[in-house]
CSV table of C-alpha atoms and ligand atoms in Angstrom, one decimal:
chain,number,residue,atom,x,y,z
A,1,UNK,CA,36.0,-14.8,6.1
A,2,UNK,CA,33.4,-14.3,8.8
A,3,UNK,CA,29.8,-15.5,8.5
A,4,UNK,CA,27.5,-13.1,6.5
A,5,UNK,CA,24.6,-11.5,8.3
A,6,UNK,CA,21.3,-12.1,6.5
A,7,UNK,CA,18.1,-10.1,6.6
A,8,UNK,CA,15.5,-11.0,9.2
A,9,UNK,CA,13.0,-13.7,8.1
A,10,UNK,CA,9.9,-12.1,6.6
A,11,UNK,CA,11.6,-8.7,6.1
A,12,UNK,CA,12.5,-8.0,2.4
A,13,UNK,CA,14.8,-5.8,0.6
A,14,UNK,CA,13.3,-3.9,-2.2
A,15,UNK,CA,16.0,-4.0,-4.9
A,16,UNK,CA,16.8,-1.4,-7.5
A,17,UNK,CA,15.0,-3.4,-10.2
A,18,UNK,CA,11.8,-3.4,-8.3
A,19,UNK,CA,11.9,0.2,-7.0
A,20,UNK,CA,10.7,1.9,-10.2
A,21,UNK,CA,7.4,0.0,-9.8
A,22,UNK,CA,7.2,0.9,-6.1
A,23,UNK,CA,7.8,4.6,-7.1
A,24,UNK,CA,5.2,4.4,-9.8
A,25,UNK,CA,2.7,3.0,-7.4
A,26,UNK,CA,3.5,5.6,-4.7
A,27,UNK,CA,3.5,8.5,-7.0
A,28,UNK,CA,0.2,7.5,-8.6
A,29,UNK,CA,-1.4,7.1,-5.2
A,30,UNK,CA,-0.2,10.5,-4.1
A,31,UNK,CA,-1.5,12.1,-7.3
A,32,UNK,CA,-4.9,10.4,-6.7
A,33,UNK,CA,-5.0,11.7,-3.1
A,34,UNK,CA,-4.3,15.2,-4.4
A,35,UNK,CA,-7.2,14.9,-6.7
A,36,UNK,CA,-9.5,14.1,-3.8
A,37,UNK,CA,-8.1,16.9,-1.6
A,38,UNK,CA,-6.7,14.6,1.1
A,39,UNK,CA,-3.5,15.5,3.0
A,40,UNK,CA,-0.6,13.3,4.1
A,41,UNK,CA,0.1,12.3,7.7
A,42,UNK,CA,3.4,10.8,8.9
A,43,UNK,CA,3.4,9.0,12.2
A,44,UNK,CA,6.2,7.3,14.1
A,45,UNK,CA,6.8,3.6,13.5
A,46,UNK,CA,6.9,2.9,17.3
A,47,UNK,CA,4.1,3.6,19.8
A,48,UNK,CA,3.1,2.6,23.3
A,49,UNK,CA,1.9,-1.0,23.3
A,50,UNK,CA,-1.3,0.1,25.1
A,51,UNK,CA,-2.4,2.2,22.1
A,52,UNK,CA,-2.6,-0.9,20.0
A,53,UNK,CA,-4.2,-3.1,22.7
A,54,UNK,CA,-6.8,-0.5,23.3
A,55,UNK,CA,-7.6,0.2,19.7
A,56,UNK,CA,-7.1,-3.0,17.8
A,57,UNK,CA,-8.5,-5.2,20.7
A,58,UNK,CA,-7.1,-7.7,23.0
A,59,UNK,CA,-8.6,-10.7,21.4
A,60,UNK,CA,-7.4,-10.2,17.8
A,61,UNK,CA,-4.7,-12.1,15.9
A,62,UNK,CA,-2.6,-8.9,15.7
A,63,UNK,CA,-2.5,-8.2,19.5
A,64,UNK,CA,-2.6,-11.8,20.7
A,65,UNK,CA,0.4,-13.0,18.7
A,66,UNK,CA,1.7,-10.7,15.9
A,67,UNK,CA,3.2,-7.6,17.6
A,68,UNK,CA,6.8,-6.8,18.0
A,69,UNK,CA,6.8,-5.6,21.6
A,70,UNK,CA,9.8,-4.6,23.7
A,71,UNK,CA,10.7,-2.9,26.9
A,72,UNK,CA,12.2,0.6,26.8
A,73,UNK,CA,13.3,1.4,30.3
A,74,UNK,CA,10.1,0.2,31.8
A,75,UNK,CA,7.8,1.3,29.0
A,76,UNK,CA,6.2,-1.3,26.8
A,77,UNK,CA,6.6,-0.2,23.2
A,78,UNK,CA,5.5,-1.9,19.9
A,79,UNK,CA,6.4,-1.6,16.3
A,80,UNK,CA,3.2,-0.5,14.6
A,81,UNK,CA,1.2,-3.4,13.1
A,82,UNK,CA,-1.1,-1.0,11.3
A,83,UNK,CA,-1.6,2.7,10.8
A,84,UNK,CA,-5.1,3.5,12.0
A,85,UNK,CA,-4.3,3.5,15.8
A,86,UNK,CA,-1.3,5.8,15.4
A,87,UNK,CA,-3.1,8.1,13.0
A,88,UNK,CA,-6.1,8.5,15.4
A,89,UNK,CA,-3.6,9.0,18.3
A,90,UNK,CA,-1.8,11.7,16.4
A,91,UNK,CA,-5.0,13.5,15.3
A,92,UNK,CA,-6.3,13.6,18.8
A,93,UNK,CA,-3.0,14.7,20.2
A,94,UNK,CA,-2.7,17.6,17.8
A,95,UNK,CA,-6.3,18.6,18.0
A,96,UNK,CA,-6.9,17.9,14.3
A,97,UNK,CA,-10.3,16.2,14.7
A,98,UNK,CA,-11.8,18.2,17.5
A,99,UNK,CA,-15.1,19.6,16.0
A,100,UNK,CA,-13.9,19.4,12.5
A,101,UNK,CA,-13.6,17.2,9.5
A,102,UNK,CA,-10.3,15.7,8.5
A,103,UNK,CA,-9.3,13.5,5.5
A,104,UNK,CA,-5.8,12.2,5.6
A,105,UNK,CA,-3.6,9.5,4.1
A,106,UNK,CA,-0.3,7.8,5.1
A,107,UNK,CA,2.0,5.2,3.8
A,108,UNK,CA,4.9,3.3,5.4
A,109,UNK,CA,6.1,0.1,6.9
A,110,UNK,CA,4.1,-2.1,9.3
A,111,UNK,CA,5.3,-5.0,11.4
A,112,UNK,CA,3.6,-8.3,12.3
A,113,UNK,CA,5.2,-11.4,13.6
A,114,UNK,CA,3.4,-13.8,11.3
A,115,UNK,CA,4.4,-16.9,9.3
A,116,UNK,CA,6.1,-15.5,6.2
A,117,UNK,CA,4.8,-16.6,2.8
A,118,UNK,CA,3.9,-15.1,-0.5
A,119,UNK,CA,2.0,-11.9,0.2
A,120,UNK,CA,2.5,-12.2,4.0
A,121,UNK,CA,5.6,-10.7,5.5
A,122,UNK,CA,6.8,-9.5,8.9
A,123,UNK,CA,7.6,-6.1,7.6
A,124,UNK,CA,5.2,-4.9,4.9
A,125,UNK,CA,3.9,-1.6,3.6
A,126,UNK,CA,0.5,-0.1,3.8
A,127,UNK,CA,-1.1,2.8,2.1
A,128,UNK,CA,-4.0,4.0,4.2
A,129,UNK,CA,-6.7,6.7,4.3
A,130,UNK,CA,-8.6,7.8,7.3
A,131,UNK,CA,-11.6,10.3,7.5
A,132,UNK,CA,-12.8,11.8,10.7
A,133,UNK,CA,-15.9,13.8,11.6
A,134,UNK,CA,-18.2,12.5,8.8
A,135,UNK,CA,-20.8,9.9,9.5
A,136,UNK,CA,-22.6,9.7,6.2
A,137,UNK,CA,-22.8,6.7,3.8
A,138,UNK,CA,-21.6,9.2,1.1
A,139,UNK,CA,-18.1,9.4,2.6
A,140,UNK,CA,-18.0,5.6,2.9
A,141,UNK,CA,-18.9,5.5,-0.8
A,142,UNK,CA,-16.2,8.1,-1.6
A,143,UNK,CA,-13.6,5.9,-0.1
A,144,UNK,CA,-14.7,2.9,-2.1
A,145,UNK,CA,-14.8,5.0,-5.3
A,146,UNK,CA,-11.3,6.2,-4.5
A,147,UNK,CA,-10.0,2.7,-4.2
A,148,UNK,CA,-11.9,1.7,-7.4
A,149,UNK,CA,-10.1,4.6,-9.1
A,150,UNK,CA,-6.7,3.2,-8.0
A,151,UNK,CA,-7.5,-0.2,-9.6
A,152,UNK,CA,-8.7,1.5,-12.8
A,153,UNK,CA,-5.7,3.7,-13.0
A,154,UNK,CA,-3.5,0.6,-13.0
A,155,UNK,CA,-5.9,-1.3,-15.3
A,156,UNK,CA,-6.6,-4.1,-12.8
A,157,UNK,CA,-10.3,-3.4,-12.2
A,158,UNK,CA,-11.2,-6.7,-13.8
A,159,UNK,CA,-8.9,-8.6,-11.4
A,160,UNK,CA,-10.4,-7.5,-8.2
A,161,UNK,CA,-13.8,-7.8,-6.6
A,162,UNK,CA,-15.4,-5.7,-3.8
A,163,UNK,CA,-16.7,-7.6,-0.8
A,164,UNK,CA,-19.1,-5.6,1.2
A,165,UNK,CA,-20.9,-6.0,4.5
A,166,UNK,CA,-22.4,-4.0,7.4
A,167,UNK,CA,-21.6,-4.8,11.0
A,168,UNK,CA,-24.5,-2.7,12.3
A,169,UNK,CA,-24.2,-0.6,15.4
A,170,UNK,CA,-22.6,-1.8,18.6
A,171,UNK,CA,-26.0,-2.3,20.2
A,172,UNK,CA,-27.2,-4.4,17.3
A,173,UNK,CA,-24.0,-6.4,17.4
A,174,UNK,CA,-24.5,-7.0,21.2
A,175,UNK,CA,-27.9,-8.5,20.6
A,176,UNK,CA,-26.7,-10.5,17.7
A,177,UNK,CA,-23.7,-11.7,19.8
A,178,UNK,CA,-26.0,-13.4,22.3
A,179,UNK,CA,-27.9,-15.2,19.5
A,180,UNK,CA,-24.6,-16.2,17.8
A,181,UNK,CA,-23.1,-17.5,21.1
A,182,UNK,CA,-26.2,-19.6,21.7
A,183,UNK,CA,-25.9,-21.1,18.3
A,184,UNK,CA,-22.2,-21.8,18.6
A,185,UNK,CA,-22.8,-23.5,22.0
A,186,UNK,CA,-25.1,-25.9,20.3
A,187,UNK,CA,-22.2,-26.8,17.9
A,188,UNK,CA,-19.4,-26.5,20.3
A,189,UNK,CA,-18.1,-30.1,19.6
A,190,UNK,CA,-17.7,-29.4,15.9
A,191,UNK,CA,-15.7,-26.2,16.4
A,192,UNK,CA,-11.9,-26.0,16.3
A,193,UNK,CA,-9.9,-24.8,19.2
A,194,UNK,CA,-9.4,-21.3,18.0
A,195,UNK,CA,-13.2,-20.9,17.4
A,196,UNK,CA,-14.1,-22.4,20.8
A,197,UNK,CA,-11.7,-19.9,22.5
A,198,UNK,CA,-13.1,-17.0,20.5
A,199,UNK,CA,-16.7,-18.0,21.0
A,200,UNK,CA,-17.0,-16.1,24.3
A,201,UNK,CA,-14.2,-13.5,24.0
A,202,UNK,CA,-15.0,-12.4,20.4
A,203,UNK,CA,-17.7,-14.5,18.8
A,204,UNK,CA,-18.0,-12.4,15.6
A,205,UNK,CA,-14.4,-13.4,14.7
A,206,UNK,CA,-15.6,-17.0,14.5
A,207,UNK,CA,-17.5,-15.9,11.4
A,208,UNK,CA,-14.3,-15.2,9.5
A,209,UNK,CA,-12.7,-18.6,10.2
A,210,UNK,CA,-10.9,-20.3,7.3
A,211,UNK,CA,-11.9,-23.8,8.6
A,212,UNK,CA,-14.2,-25.3,5.9
A,213,UNK,CA,-16.0,-27.5,8.4
A,214,UNK,CA,-16.9,-24.6,10.6
A,215,UNK,CA,-17.9,-22.5,7.5
A,216,UNK,CA,-20.4,-25.3,6.7
A,217,UNK,CA,-21.9,-25.2,10.2
A,218,UNK,CA,-22.1,-21.4,10.1
A,219,UNK,CA,-24.4,-21.5,7.1
A,220,UNK,CA,-27.3,-22.1,9.5
A,221,UNK,CA,-26.1,-19.5,12.1
A,222,UNK,CA,-28.3,-16.5,12.8
A,223,UNK,CA,-27.6,-13.5,10.5
A,224,UNK,CA,-26.5,-10.2,11.8
A,225,UNK,CA,-28.6,-8.4,9.2
A,226,UNK,CA,-31.7,-9.7,11.0
A,227,UNK,CA,-30.8,-7.5,13.9
A,228,UNK,CA,-30.3,-4.3,11.8
A,229,UNK,CA,-32.3,-1.3,12.9
A,230,UNK,CA,-33.6,1.4,10.6
A,231,UNK,CA,-30.4,3.6,10.6
A,232,UNK,CA,-28.1,0.7,9.8
A,233,UNK,CA,-30.3,-0.4,6.9
A,234,UNK,CA,-30.6,3.1,5.6
A,235,UNK,CA,-26.8,3.7,5.7
A,236,UNK,CA,-26.1,0.4,4.0
A,237,UNK,CA,-28.7,0.9,1.3
A,238,UNK,CA,-27.5,4.4,0.6
A,239,UNK,CA,-23.9,3.2,0.2
A,240,UNK,CA,-25.0,0.5,-2.2
A,241,UNK,CA,-27.1,3.1,-4.2
A,242,UNK,CA,-24.1,5.4,-4.7
A,243,UNK,CA,-21.9,2.4,-5.7
A,244,UNK,CA,-24.6,1.3,-8.2
A,245,UNK,CA,-24.9,4.9,-9.6
A,246,UNK,CA,-21.1,4.8,-10.2
A,247,UNK,CA,-21.2,1.3,-11.8
A,248,UNK,CA,-19.1,-0.2,-9.0
A,249,UNK,CA,-20.0,-3.9,-8.6
A,250,UNK,CA,-19.9,-5.6,-5.2
A,251,UNK,CA,-20.7,-8.9,-3.5
A,252,UNK,CA,-22.4,-8.9,-0.1
A,253,UNK,CA,-20.4,-11.1,2.1
A,254,UNK,CA,-22.1,-11.6,5.5
A,255,UNK,CA,-19.1,-13.5,6.8
A,256,UNK,CA,-16.8,-10.5,6.4
A,257,UNK,CA,-16.2,-9.1,9.9
A,258,UNK,CA,-12.5,-7.9,9.4
A,259,UNK,CA,-9.7,-8.8,11.8
A,260,UNK,CA,-9.7,-5.8,14.0
A,261,UNK,CA,-12.3,-5.0,16.8
A,262,UNK,CA,-13.0,-1.4,16.1
A,263,UNK,CA,-15.4,-1.6,13.1
A,264,UNK,CA,-19.1,-0.8,12.9
A,265,UNK,CA,-21.5,-0.3,10.0
A,266,UNK,CA,-19.6,-0.5,6.7
A,267,UNK,CA,-16.8,-3.0,6.2
A,268,UNK,CA,-15.2,-3.9,2.9
A,269,UNK,CA,-12.4,-5.7,1.3
A,270,UNK,CA,-11.0,-5.8,-2.3
A,271,UNK,CA,-9.9,-9.3,-3.1
A,272,UNK,CA,-8.2,-11.0,-6.0
A,273,UNK,CA,-8.0,-14.7,-6.8
A,274,UNK,CA,-4.5,-14.3,-8.4
A,275,UNK,CA,-2.5,-14.3,-5.2
A,276,UNK,CA,-3.6,-17.6,-3.5
A,277,UNK,CA,-4.6,-17.4,0.1
A,278,UNK,CA,-3.3,-13.9,0.5
A,279,UNK,CA,-5.9,-12.4,-1.8
A,280,UNK,CA,-7.0,-9.4,0.2
A,281,UNK,CA,-5.2,-6.3,-1.2
A,282,UNK,CA,-7.3,-3.7,0.6
A,283,UNK,CA,-9.4,-3.7,3.7
A,284,UNK,CA,-11.4,-1.0,5.4
A,285,UNK,CA,-14.5,0.1,7.2
A,286,UNK,CA,-16.2,2.5,9.6
A,287,UNK,CA,-15.0,2.7,13.2
A,288,UNK,CA,-17.1,5.3,14.9
A,289,UNK,CA,-16.2,4.2,18.4
A,290,UNK,CA,-12.4,4.3,18.3
A,291,UNK,CA,-11.8,8.0,18.8
A,292,UNK,CA,-13.8,8.0,22.0
A,293,UNK,CA,-12.2,4.7,23.1
A,294,UNK,CA,-8.9,6.5,22.9
A,295,UNK,CA,-10.0,9.3,25.2
A,296,UNK,CA,-11.4,12.0,22.9
A,297,UNK,CA,-14.9,13.2,22.2
A,298,UNK,CA,-17.0,10.8,20.1
A,299,UNK,CA,-16.0,11.3,16.4
A,300,UNK,CA,-17.2,9.2,13.4
A,301,UNK,CA,-14.4,7.8,11.4
A,302,UNK,CA,-13.9,5.6,8.3
A,303,UNK,CA,-10.8,4.3,6.6
A,304,UNK,CA,-9.0,1.6,4.6
A,305,UNK,CA,-5.5,0.3,4.0
A,306,UNK,CA,-4.0,-1.3,1.0
A,307,UNK,CA,-1.2,-3.9,1.4
A,308,UNK,CA,1.3,-2.5,-1.1
A,309,UNK,CA,3.3,-5.8,-1.4
A,310,UNK,CA,0.2,-7.7,-2.4
A,311,UNK,CA,-0.9,-4.8,-4.7
A,312,UNK,CA,2.5,-4.9,-6.4
A,313,UNK,CA,2.5,-8.7,-6.6
A,314,UNK,CA,-0.8,-8.5,-8.4
A,315,UNK,CA,0.5,-5.8,-10.8
A,316,UNK,CA,3.5,-8.0,-11.5
A,317,UNK,CA,1.5,-11.2,-12.0
A,318,UNK,CA,-0.5,-9.7,-14.8
A,319,UNK,CA,2.3,-7.4,-16.0
A,320,UNK,CA,-0.1,-4.5,-15.6
A,321,UNK,CA,2.6,-1.8,-15.5
A,322,UNK,CA,5.6,-1.3,-17.7
A,323,UNK,CA,8.3,0.5,-15.9
A,324,UNK,CA,11.0,2.4,-17.9
A,325,UNK,CA,14.7,1.8,-17.9
A,326,UNK,CA,16.2,4.2,-15.4
A,327,UNK,CA,18.9,5.6,-17.8
A,328,UNK,CA,18.7,7.5,-21.1
A,329,UNK,CA,22.3,8.5,-21.7
A,330,UNK,CA,25.6,7.0,-20.8
A,331,UNK,CA,28.5,9.5,-21.0
A,332,UNK,CA,31.8,7.9,-22.1
A,333,UNK,CA,35.0,9.8,-21.8
A,334,UNK,CA,38.7,9.1,-22.1
A,335,UNK,CA,41.8,11.2,-21.4
A,336,UNK,CA,42.3,13.3,-18.2
A,337,UNK,CA,41.1,16.6,-19.7
A,338,UNK,CA,38.1,15.0,-21.6
A,339,UNK,CA,37.0,13.1,-18.5
A,340,UNK,CA,37.1,16.4,-16.4
A,341,UNK,CA,35.1,18.2,-19.1
A,342,UNK,CA,32.6,15.3,-19.3
A,343,UNK,CA,31.8,15.9,-15.7
A,344,UNK,CA,31.3,19.6,-16.4
A,345,UNK,CA,29.1,19.0,-19.4
A,346,UNK,CA,27.0,16.3,-17.7
A,347,UNK,CA,26.2,18.8,-14.9
A,348,UNK,CA,25.2,21.5,-17.5
A,349,UNK,CA,23.0,18.9,-19.3
A,350,UNK,CA,21.3,18.1,-15.9
A,351,UNK,CA,20.6,21.8,-15.5
A,352,UNK,CA,19.2,22.1,-19.0
A,353,UNK,CA,17.4,18.8,-19.2
A,354,UNK,CA,16.4,17.7,-15.7
A,355,UNK,CA,14.0,15.0,-17.1
A,356,UNK,CA,16.8,13.2,-19.0
A,357,UNK,CA,18.7,10.5,-16.9
A,358,UNK,CA,22.4,10.7,-17.5
A,359,UNK,CA,24.9,8.1,-16.1
A,360,UNK,CA,28.6,9.1,-16.2
A,361,UNK,CA,31.4,6.7,-16.7
A,362,UNK,CA,33.5,7.2,-13.5
A,363,UNK,CA,35.5,4.0,-13.6
A,364,UNK,CA,37.9,4.7,-16.5
A,365,UNK,CA,38.7,2.0,-19.1
A,366,UNK,CA,39.0,2.2,-22.8
A,367,UNK,CA,36.0,3.0,-25.1
A,368,UNK,CA,35.3,-0.7,-25.8
A,369,UNK,CA,34.9,-1.3,-22.1
A,370,UNK,CA,32.9,1.9,-21.6
A,371,UNK,CA,30.5,1.0,-24.5
A,372,UNK,CA,29.9,-2.4,-22.9
A,373,UNK,CA,28.9,-0.7,-19.6
A,374,UNK,CA,26.8,1.8,-21.6
A,375,UNK,CA,25.0,-1.2,-23.2
A,376,UNK,CA,24.4,-2.9,-19.9
A,377,UNK,CA,23.0,0.3,-18.4
A,378,UNK,CA,20.1,0.1,-20.8
A,379,UNK,CA,20.8,3.7,-22.0
A,380,UNK,CA,19.5,4.5,-25.5
A,381,UNK,CA,22.4,6.9,-26.4
A,382,UNK,CA,26.0,7.2,-25.5
A,383,UNK,CA,27.8,10.6,-25.4
A,384,UNK,CA,31.5,10.3,-26.4
A,385,UNK,CA,34.2,12.7,-25.5
A,386,UNK,CA,37.9,12.1,-26.1
A,387,UNK,CA,40.7,14.6,-26.6
A,388,UNK,CA,40.2,14.8,-30.4
A,389,UNK,CA,36.5,15.7,-30.0
A,390,UNK,CA,37.4,18.2,-27.3
A,391,UNK,CA,40.0,19.8,-29.6
A,392,UNK,CA,37.1,20.5,-32.1
A,393,UNK,CA,34.7,21.6,-29.4
A,394,UNK,CA,32.6,18.7,-30.3
A,395,UNK,CA,30.9,15.7,-28.7
A,396,UNK,CA,29.9,12.3,-30.2
A,397,UNK,CA,26.4,10.9,-30.0
A,398,UNK,CA,25.9,7.3,-30.7
A,399,UNK,CA,22.6,5.4,-30.8
A,400,UNK,CA,23.1,2.2,-28.7
A,401,UNK,CA,20.0,0.4,-29.8
A,402,UNK,CA,20.2,0.8,-33.6
A,403,UNK,CA,23.2,-0.1,-35.8
A,404,UNK,CA,24.6,3.4,-36.6
A,405,UNK,CA,27.7,5.6,-36.8
A,406,UNK,CA,28.6,8.1,-34.2
A,407,UNK,CA,27.6,11.6,-35.1
A,408,UNK,CA,29.6,14.5,-33.8
A,409,UNK,CA,27.9,17.8,-32.8
A,410,UNK,CA,29.1,21.1,-31.3
A,411,UNK,CA,29.2,20.9,-27.5
A,412,UNK,CA,26.8,23.8,-27.1
A,413,UNK,CA,24.2,22.0,-29.2
A,414,UNK,CA,24.2,18.7,-27.4
A,415,UNK,CA,21.3,19.6,-25.1
A,416,UNK,CA,19.2,20.5,-28.2
A,417,UNK,CA,20.2,17.3,-29.9
A,418,UNK,CA,19.3,15.1,-26.9
A,419,UNK,CA,16.0,16.9,-26.6
A,420,UNK,CA,15.2,16.0,-30.2
A,421,UNK,CA,16.3,12.4,-29.9
A,422,UNK,CA,14.8,11.6,-26.5
A,423,UNK,CA,11.9,13.9,-26.1
A,424,UNK,CA,11.0,14.4,-29.7
A,425,UNK,CA,11.2,18.2,-29.3
A,426,UNK,CA,12.7,20.4,-32.0
B,1,LIG,P1,-5.1,-11.0,6.4
B,1,LIG,O1,-6.5,-11.5,6.6
B,1,LIG,O2,-4.6,-11.3,5.0
B,1,LIG,O3,-4.2,-11.5,7.5
B,1,LIG,P2,-5.6,-8.6,7.8
B,1,LIG,O4,-7.1,-8.5,7.9
B,1,LIG,O5,-4.8,-9.0,8.9
B,1,LIG,O6,-5.2,-9.5,6.5
B,1,LIG,P3,-5.5,-5.7,7.7
B,1,LIG,O7,-5.1,-5.5,9.1
B,1,LIG,O8,-6.8,-5.4,7.3
B,1,LIG,O9,-5.1,-7.2,7.2
B,1,LIG,O10,-4.4,-4.9,6.8
B,1,LIG,C1,-4.8,-4.3,5.5
B,1,LIG,C2,-4.1,-4.9,4.4
B,1,LIG,O11,-2.7,-5.0,4.7
B,1,LIG,C3,-4.4,-6.4,4.1
B,1,LIG,O12,-5.6,-6.4,3.3
B,1,LIG,C4,-3.2,-6.9,3.3
B,1,LIG,O13,-3.3,-6.5,2.0
B,1,LIG,C5,-2.1,-6.1,4.0
B,1,LIG,N1,-1.4,-7.0,5.0
B,1,LIG,C6,-1.9,-7.4,6.2
B,1,LIG,N2,-1.0,-8.2,6.8
B,1,LIG,C7,0.1,-8.3,6.0
B,1,LIG,C8,1.3,-9.0,6.0
B,1,LIG,N3,1.7,-9.7,7.1
B,1,LIG,N4,2.1,-9.0,4.9
B,1,LIG,C9,1.7,-8.3,3.8
B,1,LIG,N5,0.6,-7.6,3.7
B,1,LIG,C10,-0.3,-7.6,4.8
B,2,LIG,MG1,-3.8,-10.8,9.4
């Protein structure tokens, strides 16, 4: 036997047992998007590397070390590490945000070459929303309310907290940057190598270090909020007011700067303490400069992305969602003619009762064997068709979960009977 080929480290299969939960999450998210009037976007998985370098920023974890980049006949391409860059690129390319508002969502796989661990993979899935052409605090609030609705819909609102910060305008950040660098220079010897390197290239990123020693030092660092002008303060206060009015709690976290370069004003994360170090299940914020940075006219924008694996791990860890067994009825048949007829009747039942899930026995065997398979499938009822039932124009129905006898009914009433038994409809 030859050596088996395995999946790539950090890239997971989603198995049939898990997919009902994925589907439930995806369907619910779609339904919520509908209720807010947002439309879906589907972008390619591969883009020019320069798109990500220009939008995410050169000195970020993602671009410095996490991208899957390859040469395609002289072009440098990358697997998308996130959705915003591609979404903005597509919206500009198709003229979707030129002098108009646009609210879109997307979902799909993202790729980052990171050290795989629980909640951190090399292929993972995001569900994201992006809004273009609206600069108000109201729309920032709507996005947060929308995420809050998602948690409530799944009954996990008690397991997540909202961390909120404002990064101010780029001018305010530039002023702050000088003060921060001056402070960091004074403490240079106590910083780790990563922070020392970032100190000049991207000093704000030093603020979100995970190094406890540096966090301690940063307690005395100058505060970005001391540099806020009137507009930044107004925007931030208005956002908080709307969240308060909706009863959405939050913690102001001044160390929250987010991993990507393009944010300004509002940034937020939803975090849980049930997933260890990978506790951020959703991150987002305002990025008014990005559209212009990518070559189009200045357009305000705000968005967020949920890490679906982490969201699903959280749902599983507290058993928040019960998913149903995928089969209702297992159709047993024996004898050439009866098997053929079972395939005809199963098709008719699927016409009549599209919501009922029917598994046909297509691998022969006696009834004992077939009932074993029926039991294993998780079906609630078995349909039974052998030559003698067929001769009477009947079909057997057997409850697989309660000790009971098989009941025979006329073939043309089976749909009605199943409806009664499974859907409680007379
Ligand atoms: P982290 O700080 O955990 O590395 P990030 O800031 O890099 O997260 P974003 O770029 O904001 O993450 O992506 C949005 C969300 O996507 C994250 O909050 C997280 O839920 C999810 N996510 C990011 N990277 C991964 C990954 N490698 N595996 C699984 N989920 C991820
Ligand atoms: Mg990361």
